[in-house]
Coordinates of C-alpha atoms in Angstrom, one line a residue:
Chain A
X7 CA -36.2 27.0 52.2
X8 CA -37.7 29.2 49.5
X9 CA -38.0 26.2 47.2
X10 CA -39.7 24.2 50.0
X11 CA -42.0 27.1 50.7
X12 CA -42.9 27.3 47.0
X13 CA -43.6 23.6 46.8
X14 CA -45.8 23.5 49.9
X15 CA -47.6 26.6 48.8
X16 CA -48.5 24.8 45.6
X17 CA -50.3 22.2 47.6
X18 CA -52.2 24.4 49.9
X19 CA -55.3 23.9 47.8
X20 CA -54.6 20.5 46.4
X21 CA -57.9 20.2 44.4
X22 CA -57.3 23.5 42.6
X23 CA -53.6 22.6 41.9
X24 CA -54.5 19.1 40.7
X25 CA -57.1 20.5 38.3
X26 CA -54.7 23.0 36.9
X27 CA -52.0 20.4 36.8
X28 CA -54.3 18.0 34.9
X29 CA -55.3 20.7 32.4
X30 CA -51.6 21.4 31.7
X31 CA -50.7 17.7 31.5
X32 CA -53.6 16.8 29.2
X33 CA -52.8 19.8 26.9
X34 CA -49.1 19.0 26.7
X35 CA -49.6 15.3 26.4
X36 CA -52.2 15.6 23.6
X37 CA -49.9 18.2 21.9
X38 CA -47.0 15.7 22.0
X39 CA -49.3 13.1 20.5
X40 CA -50.7 15.4 17.9
X41 CA -47.3 16.6 16.9
X42 CA -46.1 13.0 16.7
X43 CA -49.0 12.1 14.4
X44 CA -48.3 15.2 12.3
X45 CA -44.7 14.1 12.0
X46 CA -45.9 10.6 11.2
X47 CA -48.0 12.0 8.4
X48 CA -45.1 14.1 7.1
X49 CA -42.7 11.2 7.4
X50 CA -45.2 9.0 5.4
X51 CA -45.8 11.6 2.7
X52 CA -42.1 12.4 2.5
X53 CA -41.1 8.7 2.4
X54 CA -43.7 8.0 -0.3
X55 CA -42.2 10.8 -2.4
X56 CA -38.6 10.0 -1.8
X57 CA -38.1 6.4 -0.5
X58 CA -40.5 4.9 -3.0
X59 CA -39.3 6.6 -6.1
X60 CA -37.0 9.6 -6.1
X61 CA -34.5 9.1 -3.2
X62 CA -33.6 11.9 -0.8
X63 CA -30.8 13.3 -3.0
X64 CA -30.5 12.9 -6.7
X65 CA -27.3 13.6 -8.8
X66 CA -27.9 14.2 -12.5
X67 CA -26.7 16.4 -15.4
X68 CA -27.8 20.0 -15.1
X69 CA -31.3 20.4 -16.6
X70 CA -32.1 16.7 -16.6
X71 CA -34.6 16.9 -13.8
X72 CA -36.7 19.5 -15.6
X73 CA -36.3 18.2 -19.2
X74 CA -35.9 14.5 -18.8
X75 CA -33.6 14.8 -21.9
X76 CA -32.5 11.3 -22.9
X77 CA -29.1 12.5 -23.9
X78 CA -28.2 14.1 -20.5
X79 CA -26.3 11.0 -19.2
X80 CA -23.1 10.4 -17.4
X81 CA -20.8 7.4 -16.6
X82 CA -22.3 4.6 -14.5
X83 CA -18.9 4.2 -12.7
X84 CA -19.4 7.5 -11.0
X85 CA -21.6 5.5 -8.6
X86 CA -18.3 4.2 -7.1
X87 CA -16.7 7.6 -6.4
X88 CA -15.3 7.9 -2.9
X89 CA -17.1 11.3 -2.8
X90 CA -20.3 9.4 -1.9
X91 CA -18.7 7.4 0.9
X92 CA -19.2 10.1 3.5
X93 CA -21.2 10.2 6.7
X94 CA -24.9 10.9 6.2
X95 CA -25.2 8.9 3.0
X96 CA -26.7 5.5 3.6
X97 CA -26.8 4.1 0.1
X98 CA -27.0 5.1 -3.6
X99 CA -28.3 3.5 -6.7
X100 CA -27.7 4.3 -10.4
X101 CA -30.7 4.8 -12.7
X102 CA -31.5 5.2 -16.4
X103 CA -34.9 6.5 -17.5
X104 CA -36.7 6.2 -20.8
X105 CA -40.2 6.6 -22.2
X106 CA -41.8 3.9 -24.3
X107 CA -45.0 2.5 -25.7
X108 CA -46.0 -0.8 -24.0
X109 CA -48.3 -3.3 -25.5
X110 CA -50.0 -6.0 -23.4
X111 CA -52.4 -8.7 -24.4
X112 CA -55.1 -6.4 -25.7
X113 CA -54.0 -2.9 -25.0
X114 CA -51.1 -0.4 -25.4
X115 CA -50.1 2.3 -23.0
X116 CA -47.3 4.9 -22.8
X117 CA -45.0 4.3 -19.8
X118 CA -42.0 5.5 -18.0
X119 CA -39.2 2.9 -17.9
X120 CA -36.9 3.2 -14.9
X121 CA -33.8 1.0 -15.3
X122 CA -32.5 0.1 -11.8
X123 CA -29.7 -1.9 -10.3
X124 CA -31.8 -4.7 -8.6
X125 CA -29.1 -5.1 -5.9
X126 CA -28.6 -1.4 -5.0
X127 CA -32.1 0.1 -5.7
X128 CA -33.7 -1.6 -2.6
X129 CA -31.2 0.1 -0.4
X130 CA -32.4 3.5 -1.7
X131 CA -36.1 3.0 -2.4
X132 CA -38.8 0.6 -1.3
X133 CA -40.5 -0.3 -4.7
X134 CA -38.5 -3.4 -5.4
X135 CA -38.8 -5.2 -2.1
X136 CA -42.5 -4.9 -2.4
X137 CA -42.3 -6.9 -5.7
X138 CA -43.4 -10.5 -5.5
X139 CA -40.7 -12.8 -7.1
X140 CA -41.8 -15.1 -9.8
X141 CA -40.0 -18.4 -10.5
X142 CA -39.0 -19.5 -14.0
X143 CA -38.7 -16.1 -15.5
X144 CA -35.8 -15.3 -17.8
X145 CA -33.1 -13.1 -16.1
X146 CA -33.0 -10.6 -18.9
X147 CA -36.1 -8.6 -19.6
X148 CA -37.8 -8.7 -16.3
X149 CA -40.3 -5.9 -15.5
X150 CA -42.1 -4.8 -12.4
X151 CA -45.3 -3.0 -13.3
X152 CA -47.4 -0.6 -11.4
X153 CA -50.8 -2.2 -10.5
X154 CA -52.8 0.5 -12.3
X155 CA -50.7 0.2 -15.4
X156 CA -50.9 -3.6 -15.4
X157 CA -54.7 -3.3 -15.1
X158 CA -54.8 -1.0 -18.1
X159 CA -52.5 -3.3 -20.1
X160 CA -54.5 -6.3 -18.9
X161 CA -51.4 -8.1 -17.9
X162 CA -50.4 -10.1 -14.8
X163 CA -47.3 -11.8 -13.4
X164 CA -45.7 -14.0 -16.0
X165 CA -47.3 -12.2 -19.0
X166 CA -45.2 -10.7 -21.7
X167 CA -45.1 -7.0 -22.7
X168 CA -43.8 -5.5 -25.9
X169 CA -41.7 -2.4 -25.5
X170 CA -41.3 0.0 -28.4
X171 CA -39.3 3.3 -28.3
X172 CA -36.6 5.3 -30.0
X173 CA -33.1 4.5 -28.9
X174 CA -30.4 7.1 -28.3
X175 CA -28.8 6.4 -31.7
X176 CA -32.1 7.1 -33.5
X177 CA -33.0 3.5 -34.2
X178 CA -36.3 2.0 -33.4
X179 CA -35.8 -0.1 -30.3
X180 CA -38.2 -2.9 -29.3
X181 CA -38.0 -6.0 -27.1
X182 CA -40.0 -8.4 -25.0
X183 CA -40.4 -8.1 -21.3
X184 CA -41.8 -10.6 -18.8
X185 CA -43.8 -9.2 -15.9
X186 CA -42.0 -10.4 -12.8
X187 CA -44.1 -8.6 -10.3
X188 CA -46.6 -5.8 -9.7
X189 CA -46.2 -3.0 -7.2
X190 CA -48.5 -0.6 -5.4
X191 CA -46.6 2.4 -4.2
X192 CA -49.7 4.1 -2.9
X193 CA -49.4 6.9 -5.5
X194 CA -52.0 6.1 -8.2
X195 CA -50.4 8.4 -10.7
X196 CA -47.1 6.7 -10.4
X197 CA -48.6 3.2 -10.5
X198 CA -50.4 4.2 -13.7
X199 CA -47.2 5.0 -15.6
X200 CA -44.2 3.4 -14.1
X201 CA -42.4 0.2 -15.1
X202 CA -39.2 -0.9 -13.4
X203 CA -36.7 -2.8 -15.5
X204 CA -33.1 -3.9 -15.0
X205 CA -30.5 -1.2 -15.7
X206 CA -28.3 -3.3 -18.1
X207 CA -31.4 -4.3 -20.1
X208 CA -32.5 -0.7 -20.5
X209 CA -29.0 0.5 -21.3
X210 CA -28.9 -2.2 -24.1
X211 CA -32.3 -1.3 -25.4
X212 CA -31.6 2.5 -25.5
X213 CA -28.1 2.0 -26.8
X214 CA -26.6 3.8 -23.9
X215 CA -24.1 1.2 -22.5
X216 CA -22.5 2.2 -19.2
X217 CA -24.6 5.4 -19.1
X218 CA -27.0 6.6 -16.4
X219 CA -29.3 9.6 -15.9
X220 CA -29.1 9.8 -12.2
X221 CA -27.7 8.6 -9.0
X222 CA -30.4 8.4 -6.3
X223 CA -29.3 8.5 -2.7
X224 CA -30.7 7.6 0.6
X225 CA -29.5 9.7 3.5
X226 CA -29.7 9.2 7.3
X227 CA -31.5 12.5 8.1
X228 CA -33.9 13.3 5.3
X229 CA -35.0 16.6 6.8
X230 CA -31.4 17.8 6.5
X231 CA -30.9 16.5 3.0
X232 CA -30.6 20.1 1.6
X233 CA -27.6 20.8 3.7
X234 CA -25.9 17.6 2.6
X235 CA -26.7 18.2 -1.0
X236 CA -25.2 21.7 -0.8
X237 CA -22.1 20.2 0.8
X238 CA -21.8 17.6 -2.0
X239 CA -22.3 20.2 -4.7
X240 CA -19.4 22.2 -3.2
X241 CA -17.1 19.2 -3.1
X242 CA -17.8 18.0 -6.6
X243 CA -15.4 20.3 -8.5
X244 CA -12.6 19.3 -6.1
X245 CA -13.2 15.6 -6.5
X246 CA -10.6 14.4 -9.1
X247 CA -12.8 11.8 -11.0
X248 CA -15.6 14.3 -11.3
X249 CA -13.4 16.8 -13.2
X250 CA -14.9 17.7 -16.6
X251 CA -18.3 16.2 -15.6
X252 CA -21.0 18.8 -15.0
X253 CA -23.3 17.4 -12.4
X254 CA -26.0 18.8 -10.2
X255 CA -26.9 17.6 -6.7
X256 CA -30.6 18.1 -5.8
X257 CA -32.3 17.3 -2.6
X258 CA -35.9 16.3 -2.4
X259 CA -36.9 19.8 -1.4
X260 CA -35.7 21.1 -4.8
X261 CA -37.1 18.2 -6.7
X262 CA -40.5 18.5 -4.9
X263 CA -41.0 22.2 -4.0
X264 CA -44.6 21.5 -3.2
X265 CA -43.4 19.0 -0.5
X266 CA -41.1 21.6 0.9
X267 CA -44.1 24.0 1.2
X268 CA -46.1 21.2 2.8
X269 CA -43.5 20.8 5.5
X270 CA -43.2 24.6 6.0
X271 CA -47.0 24.7 6.3
X272 CA -46.7 21.9 8.8
X273 CA -44.5 24.1 10.9
X274 CA -47.1 26.9 10.8
X275 CA -49.8 24.4 11.7
X276 CA -47.7 23.2 14.6
X277 CA -47.2 26.7 15.9
X278 CA -51.0 27.5 15.6
X279 CA -51.8 24.2 17.4
X280 CA -49.4 25.1 20.2
X281 CA -50.8 28.6 20.5
X282 CA -54.4 27.5 20.7
X283 CA -53.9 24.7 23.2
X284 CA -51.6 26.8 25.4
X285 CA -53.7 29.8 25.4
X286 CA -56.4 27.8 27.1
X287 CA -53.8 26.3 29.5
X288 CA -52.4 29.7 30.3
X289 CA -55.9 31.0 31.3
X290 CA -56.1 28.0 33.8
X291 CA -52.7 28.9 35.3
X292 CA -53.6 32.6 35.4
X293 CA -56.8 31.8 37.3
X294 CA -55.1 29.5 39.7
X295 CA -52.4 32.0 40.6
X296 CA -54.7 35.0 40.8
X297 CA -56.9 33.1 43.2
X298 CA -53.9 32.0 45.2
X299 CA -52.4 35.5 45.4
X300 CA -55.8 36.9 46.4
X301 CA -56.2 34.3 49.1
X302 CA -52.7 34.8 50.5
X303 CA -52.6 38.6 50.4
X304 CA -52.5 38.9 54.2
X305 CA -49.7 36.4 54.3
X306 CA -47.8 38.3 51.6
X307 CA -48.3 41.5 53.7
X308 CA -46.7 39.7 56.6
X309 CA -43.8 38.5 54.5
X310 CA -43.2 42.0 53.2
X311 CA -43.4 43.3 56.8
X312 CA -40.9 40.8 57.9
X313 CA -38.5 42.3 55.4
X314 CA -38.9 40.2 52.3
X315 CA -38.1 42.3 49.2
X316 CA -41.0 42.7 46.8
X317 CA -38.9 41.2 44.0
X318 CA -38.2 38.1 46.1
X319 CA -41.9 37.7 46.8
X320 CA -42.5 37.9 43.0
X321 CA -39.8 35.3 42.5
X322 CA -41.4 33.1 45.1
X323 CA -44.7 33.1 43.1
X324 CA -42.9 32.5 39.8
X325 CA -41.0 29.7 41.5
X326 CA -44.3 28.1 42.5
X327 CA -45.5 28.4 38.9
X328 CA -42.2 27.0 37.6
X329 CA -42.6 24.0 39.9
X330 CA -46.1 23.5 38.7
X331 CA -44.9 23.7 35.1
X332 CA -42.0 21.4 35.7
X333 CA -44.2 18.8 37.4
X334 CA -46.7 19.1 34.5
X335 CA -43.9 18.8 32.0
X336 CA -42.6 15.6 33.6
X337 CA -46.1 14.0 33.7
X338 CA -46.8 15.2 30.1
X339 CA -43.6 13.7 29.0
X340 CA -44.6 10.4 30.4
X341 CA -48.2 10.4 29.2
X342 CA -47.5 12.0 25.9
X343 CA -44.5 9.7 25.3
X344 CA -46.6 6.6 26.1
X345 CA -49.4 7.7 23.8
X346 CA -46.9 8.5 21.0
X347 CA -45.1 5.2 21.6
X348 CA -48.4 3.4 21.2
X349 CA -49.2 5.2 18.0
X350 CA -45.7 4.6 16.7
X351 CA -45.9 0.9 17.4
X352 CA -49.5 0.1 16.7
X353 CA -51.1 3.1 15.0
X354 CA -54.7 3.1 13.7
X355 CA -55.5 1.5 10.4
X356 CA -58.0 3.5 8.4
X357 CA -57.9 1.5 5.2
X358 CA -61.5 0.3 5.7
X359 CA -62.8 3.9 5.6
X360 CA -60.4 5.7 3.2
X361 CA -57.8 5.1 0.6
X362 CA -54.4 6.7 0.1
X363 CA -54.4 10.4 -0.4
X364 CA -52.0 12.0 -2.9
X365 CA -50.7 15.3 -1.6
X366 CA -47.8 17.6 -2.5
X367 CA -46.1 15.0 -4.7
X368 CA -46.3 12.3 -2.1
X369 CA -49.0 10.0 -0.9
X370 CA -50.5 9.6 2.5
X371 CA -51.4 6.0 3.4
X372 CA -54.7 5.3 5.1
X373 CA -53.4 5.1 8.6
X374 CA -52.7 7.2 11.6
X375 CA -49.3 6.6 13.2
X376 CA -46.8 8.7 15.0
X377 CA -43.1 9.1 15.0
X378 CA -40.8 10.2 17.9
X379 CA -39.0 13.4 17.2
X380 CA -37.1 15.4 19.8
X381 CA -38.7 18.7 18.7
X382 CA -42.2 17.2 19.3
X383 CA -41.3 16.8 22.9
X384 CA -39.1 19.9 23.4
X385 CA -41.6 22.4 21.9
X386 CA -44.6 21.3 24.1
X387 CA -42.5 21.0 27.3
X388 CA -40.6 24.2 26.8
X389 CA -43.9 25.9 25.9
X390 CA -45.5 24.6 29.0
X391 CA -42.8 26.0 31.3
X392 CA -43.0 29.3 29.4
X393 CA -46.8 29.4 29.6
X394 CA -46.6 28.7 33.4
X395 CA -44.2 31.5 33.9
X396 CA -45.9 34.1 31.7
X397 CA -49.4 33.3 33.1
X398 CA -48.2 33.7 36.7
X399 CA -46.3 36.9 36.0
X400 CA -49.2 39.2 36.5
X401 CA -50.3 37.6 39.8
X402 CA -46.7 37.7 41.0
X403 CA -46.4 41.3 40.0
X404 CA -49.6 42.1 41.8
X405 CA -48.3 40.4 45.0
X406 CA -45.0 42.3 44.8
X407 CA -46.9 45.6 44.6
X408 CA -48.9 45.0 47.6
X409 CA -48.5 47.6 50.3
X410 CA -48.0 45.7 53.6
X411 CA -49.8 48.3 55.7
X412 CA -52.9 48.3 53.4
X413 CA -53.0 44.5 53.4
X414 CA -52.5 44.1 57.1
X415 CA -55.2 46.7 57.7
X416 CA -57.4 44.5 55.6
X417 CA -57.8 46.8 52.6
Chain B
X273 CA -30.6 57.7 73.4
X274 CA -33.8 58.1 71.2
X275 CA -33.8 55.4 68.5
X276 CA -37.2 56.5 67.4
X277 CA -38.2 60.1 66.8
X278 CA -41.3 61.5 65.3
X279 CA -41.7 65.2 64.6
X280 CA -45.1 66.7 63.7
X281 CA -46.2 63.4 62.0
X282 CA -49.6 63.3 60.4
X283 CA -51.2 60.5 58.4
X284 CA -54.3 60.9 56.3
X285 CA -56.0 57.9 54.6
X286 CA -58.4 58.4 51.7
X287 CA -61.7 56.8 52.4
X288 CA -64.0 57.0 49.3
X289 CA -64.6 60.7 48.7
X290 CA -63.5 61.6 52.2
X291 CA -60.2 61.7 54.0
X292 CA -59.6 60.1 57.4
X293 CA -57.0 61.8 59.6
X294 CA -55.5 58.9 61.5
X295 CA -52.6 60.8 63.1
X296 CA -52.4 64.6 63.8
X297 CA -49.1 66.4 64.3
X298 CA -47.7 63.7 66.6
X299 CA -44.4 64.4 68.2
X300 CA -42.8 61.6 70.1
X301 CA -39.5 59.9 70.9
X302 CA -38.9 56.4 72.2
X303 CA -35.5 55.5 73.7
X304 CA -33.6 52.4 73.0
X305 CA -34.6 49.5 75.4
X306 CA -37.9 50.9 76.4
X307 CA -40.9 48.7 77.0
X308 CA -43.9 50.8 76.1
X309 CA -47.5 50.5 75.1
X310 CA -49.6 52.5 72.7
X311 CA -52.9 52.7 74.4
X312 CA -56.2 54.1 73.3
X313 CA -59.6 53.1 72.0
X314 CA -60.2 51.6 68.5
X315 CA -59.5 54.2 65.8
X316 CA -57.2 56.3 68.0
X317 CA -54.3 55.7 65.7
X318 CA -52.3 53.0 67.5
X319 CA -51.9 50.6 64.5
X320 CA -51.2 53.6 62.2
X321 CA -48.4 54.7 64.5
X322 CA -47.0 51.2 64.7
X323 CA -47.1 50.9 60.9
X324 CA -45.2 54.2 60.5
X325 CA -42.6 53.2 63.1
X326 CA -42.3 49.8 61.4
X327 CA -41.7 51.4 57.9
X328 CA -44.8 49.6 56.6
X329 CA -46.3 52.9 55.7
X330 CA -45.2 56.5 55.0
X331 CA -46.3 59.6 56.8
X332 CA -48.4 62.2 55.0
X333 CA -46.4 64.9 56.6
X334 CA -43.8 65.3 59.4
X335 CA -40.5 63.5 59.9
X336 CA -39.8 60.0 61.2
X337 CA -36.2 59.2 62.2
X338 CA -35.3 55.7 63.1
X339 CA -31.8 55.2 64.5
X340 CA -30.8 58.5 62.9
X341 CA -32.2 57.7 59.4
X342 CA -35.0 59.8 57.9
X343 CA -37.3 57.0 56.6
X344 CA -38.9 59.4 54.1
X345 CA -35.7 59.4 52.0
X346 CA -35.6 55.5 51.8
X347 CA -36.8 53.6 48.7
X348 CA -39.2 50.6 49.1
X349 CA -36.3 48.2 48.9
X350 CA -34.3 50.1 51.5
X351 CA -37.3 50.1 53.8
X352 CA -37.7 46.3 53.3
X353 CA -34.0 45.9 54.2
X354 CA -34.5 48.2 57.2
X355 CA -37.4 46.1 58.4
X356 CA -35.4 42.9 57.9
X357 CA -32.3 44.2 59.8
X358 CA -33.8 46.4 62.6
X359 CA -37.4 45.6 63.2
X360 CA -39.4 42.6 64.4
X361 CA -43.1 42.3 64.1
X362 CA -45.6 40.4 66.2
X363 CA -49.1 40.4 64.8
X364 CA -52.4 40.0 66.5
X365 CA -53.3 36.9 64.6
X366 CA -49.8 35.4 64.7
X367 CA -49.5 35.3 60.9
X368 CA -47.2 32.3 60.8
X369 CA -46.5 30.6 57.5
X370 CA -48.8 27.6 57.7
X371 CA -46.8 25.3 55.5
X372 CA -43.6 25.7 57.5
X373 CA -42.7 24.1 60.8
X374 CA -42.3 26.2 64.0
X375 CA -38.5 26.1 63.6
X376 CA -38.7 27.1 59.9
X377 CA -41.1 30.0 60.7
X378 CA -38.6 31.3 63.3
X379 CA -35.7 30.9 60.9
X380 CA -37.5 32.6 58.0
X381 CA -36.1 36.1 58.6
X382 CA -32.6 34.7 58.8
X383 CA -33.1 32.9 55.5
X384 CA -34.1 36.3 54.0
X385 CA -30.8 37.7 55.4
X386 CA -28.8 35.0 53.7
X387 CA -27.8 33.3 56.9
X388 CA -26.6 29.7 56.4
X389 CA -28.8 26.7 57.1
X390 CA -27.0 25.4 60.2
X391 CA -26.7 28.8 61.8
X392 CA -30.4 29.5 61.1
X393 CA -31.3 26.2 62.7
X394 CA -29.1 26.8 65.7
X395 CA -30.5 30.3 66.4
X396 CA -34.1 29.2 65.9
X397 CA -33.7 26.3 68.3
X398 CA -32.0 28.5 70.8
X399 CA -34.9 30.9 70.8
X400 CA -37.5 28.2 70.8
X401 CA -35.8 26.8 73.9
X402 CA -35.8 30.2 75.6
X403 CA -39.5 30.6 74.8
X404 CA -40.3 27.1 76.2
X405 CA -41.2 25.5 72.9
X406 CA -38.7 22.6 73.0
X407 CA -40.1 19.5 71.3
X408 CA -42.5 21.5 69.2
X409 CA -40.1 22.8 66.7
X410 CA -41.2 20.4 63.9
X411 CA -44.9 21.1 64.4
X412 CA -46.7 23.2 61.9
X413 CA -48.8 26.2 63.2
X414 CA -52.0 24.3 62.8
X415 CA -50.8 21.8 65.4
X416 CA -49.9 24.5 68.0
X417 CA -52.2 26.3 70.4
X418 CA -52.8 30.0 70.1
X419 CA -50.3 30.8 72.9
X420 CA -47.7 28.6 71.4
X421 CA -48.2 30.2 68.0
X422 CA -47.8 33.6 69.4
X423 CA -44.6 32.6 71.1
X424 CA -43.3 31.3 67.8
X425 CA -44.3 34.6 66.3
X426 CA -42.3 36.4 69.1
X427 CA -39.3 34.1 68.4
X428 CA -39.5 35.0 64.7
X429 CA -39.6 38.7 65.6
X430 CA -36.5 38.3 67.8
X431 CA -34.4 35.8 65.9
X432 CA -32.7 38.5 63.8
X433 CA -31.9 40.4 67.0
X434 CA -33.7 43.6 65.9
X435 CA -33.4 46.9 67.6
X436 CA -37.1 47.2 68.1
X437 CA -40.0 44.8 68.3
X438 CA -43.4 46.1 67.3
X439 CA -46.4 44.1 68.5
X440 CA -49.9 45.0 67.4
X441 CA -52.5 43.8 70.0
X442 CA -50.3 40.7 70.7
X443 CA -52.6 39.3 73.4
X444 CA -55.9 40.0 71.7
X445 CA -56.4 36.3 70.7
X446 CA -54.9 34.8 73.9
X447 CA -56.5 33.9 77.2
X448 CA -55.4 35.6 80.4
X449 CA -52.9 32.9 81.3
X450 CA -51.2 32.9 78.0
X451 CA -51.3 36.7 77.9
X452 CA -49.5 37.0 81.2
X453 CA -47.0 34.4 80.2
X454 CA -46.3 36.1 76.9
X455 CA -45.9 39.5 78.5
X456 CA -43.5 38.2 81.2
X457 CA -41.5 36.5 78.5
X458 CA -41.2 39.7 76.4
X459 CA -40.4 41.7 79.5
X460 CA -37.6 39.3 80.3
X461 CA -36.2 39.5 76.8
X462 CA -36.4 43.3 77.0
X463 CA -34.3 43.3 80.1
X464 CA -31.9 40.6 79.0
X465 CA -31.3 41.8 75.5
X466 CA -32.1 45.5 75.7
X467 CA -34.5 45.2 72.8
X468 CA -37.1 48.0 72.5
X469 CA -40.7 46.7 72.7
X470 CA -43.6 48.8 71.5
X471 CA -47.1 47.4 71.9
X472 CA -50.4 48.6 70.8
X473 CA -53.2 47.5 73.1
X474 CA -56.2 48.4 75.1
X475 CA -55.9 45.4 77.3
X476 CA -55.4 46.6 80.9
X477 CA -53.1 43.6 81.5
X478 CA -50.7 44.8 78.9
X479 CA -51.0 48.4 79.9
X480 CA -50.2 47.4 83.5
X481 CA -47.0 45.7 82.4
X482 CA -45.7 48.6 80.5
X483 CA -43.0 51.0 81.7
X484 CA -44.3 53.7 79.6
X485 CA -47.9 54.2 78.3
X486 CA -48.4 56.5 75.3
X487 CA -52.1 57.2 75.2
X488 CA -53.7 58.2 71.9
X489 CA -57.1 59.6 71.1
X490 CA -58.4 60.7 67.7
X491 CA -54.9 60.5 66.3
X492 CA -53.5 62.9 68.9
X493 CA -51.2 62.3 71.9
X494 CA -53.5 62.3 74.9
X495 CA -51.0 61.3 77.6
X496 CA -47.4 60.0 77.9
X497 CA -46.7 58.4 81.3
X498 CA -43.5 56.8 82.4
X499 CA -43.4 54.6 85.3
X500 CA -41.4 51.8 86.9
X501 CA -41.7 48.3 85.5
X502 CA -44.5 46.2 87.0
X503 CA -41.8 43.6 87.7
X504 CA -39.8 46.0 89.7
X505 CA -42.7 47.3 91.8

């Protein structure tokens, strides 16, 4: 009966309740959408930094990631270790990296050569699938060139490039490459210096047969990559084939500390956004319940006279508020979910107005889109219930402190 | 046996910078099963006395003992429980809960006591039948006449089988016909159930029905007259 009483009490002044309800629903639904878009931006920037080049987890010799020392290599067959066949790891790809001077038709440019396994790399990063295949090109010596680099070298698909560098044995290495495709990763810095080549070709050029610099991995839950990387690092010494090979497992957070900070700052921004929006919503709830308590003082006096304990009266008002919050949460879930779904499916293309923005080691494409994340729903909805309860606490306490004789006397 | 005893009870209300003495050294006892009225002009202290007997307020000085218990020693929660178990209230303006039906209003004190749903319903319907409100149990207060609402209020006051029912000007908002009907009904319940009824009123109709008239003036006991019930005479 108390629940029923609370529910009907809520609708005594339908206009006021609806206004408060709509304020709560709009705040929470917009918050769900905003957090979804925030998450979408973070997912884009993280994906540009990891899924287009680095991978979520990278295994390499200690010190290689900071020094890019050509000689810090390990056996290519380590890619087949059973250690990597565990839940959470979606795919892995071996890589060899070198730095060389490229000469095109008219110009020369320094470049980073990334030797990749063309079958396995697309399972880890997205650079290769974006490449346009070119017919009639020799199997050996294919290259996929960043658009900016191609522009500087004044080469296009089908053109030849001369590669010149120092091989691992100290000899002068040079060869011809045919441009098989161009790529645009969205990161202009990367597109200005990166050249993808086939792994075996680069191993041959650098006189590093069967050797790689890193194993790049794609994981199922990128935000939890650090945990998985730690787990792999702990398991490495106990894995028989890995004995005697010193390897380091780095997650994207260690490889891109600025990205880690960007995500941490995102959490702070999210908290501030929640605080601002809900402070306004809390004032609305506070006003509604104060008005309601003032209007019903005489009735509360009667309830207290009938023998209702003050704490129970307080609970009745908190229950009313909880019902309002629950109803608002349900509607906000529907509206916020629908808006987020629309933004996840369609999004808004901003490429006519702005270009990609490079930020924290990643790049933000010119679009607004959202992603669904459980936390983006849980935080606003739990916050809404909390705000409803906290904001109605003072009016509820006031009601519980009423002296029935004073109220019934009209004071 | 005196269920209600007041010894040298005074009540002072602060009113701005002044103090209003609502009751002055009042000594009084009311036996179980009495049907009495507190009479007197406005401001004589009738409602204050009812509030003190009903544990809605505390005396400034003096002792109030209800069924052997000194109420001054009770906490707010104990007083709430005391009201719930031993006292029923009937207010001048009915004070029913507008969002609940007549039956739910009557059953409300039982809900506060933790009585089960079926038992609440059975007892509420039983009282509504006794009070002639059969068929109106699902109506909300706004759909009932003033007399019907006051009868629902009486049913609510009686449903917990309290020892005493306190009624503050219960007929003030009723026409003569409804007032007579209500008083006769309460008198019947007093006789049949032995419940003590204490009214505050300056309505001659109510005063005429009472077996005992306690007359107050300026917070003091002016007269205390016992007489035979109007129904017996």
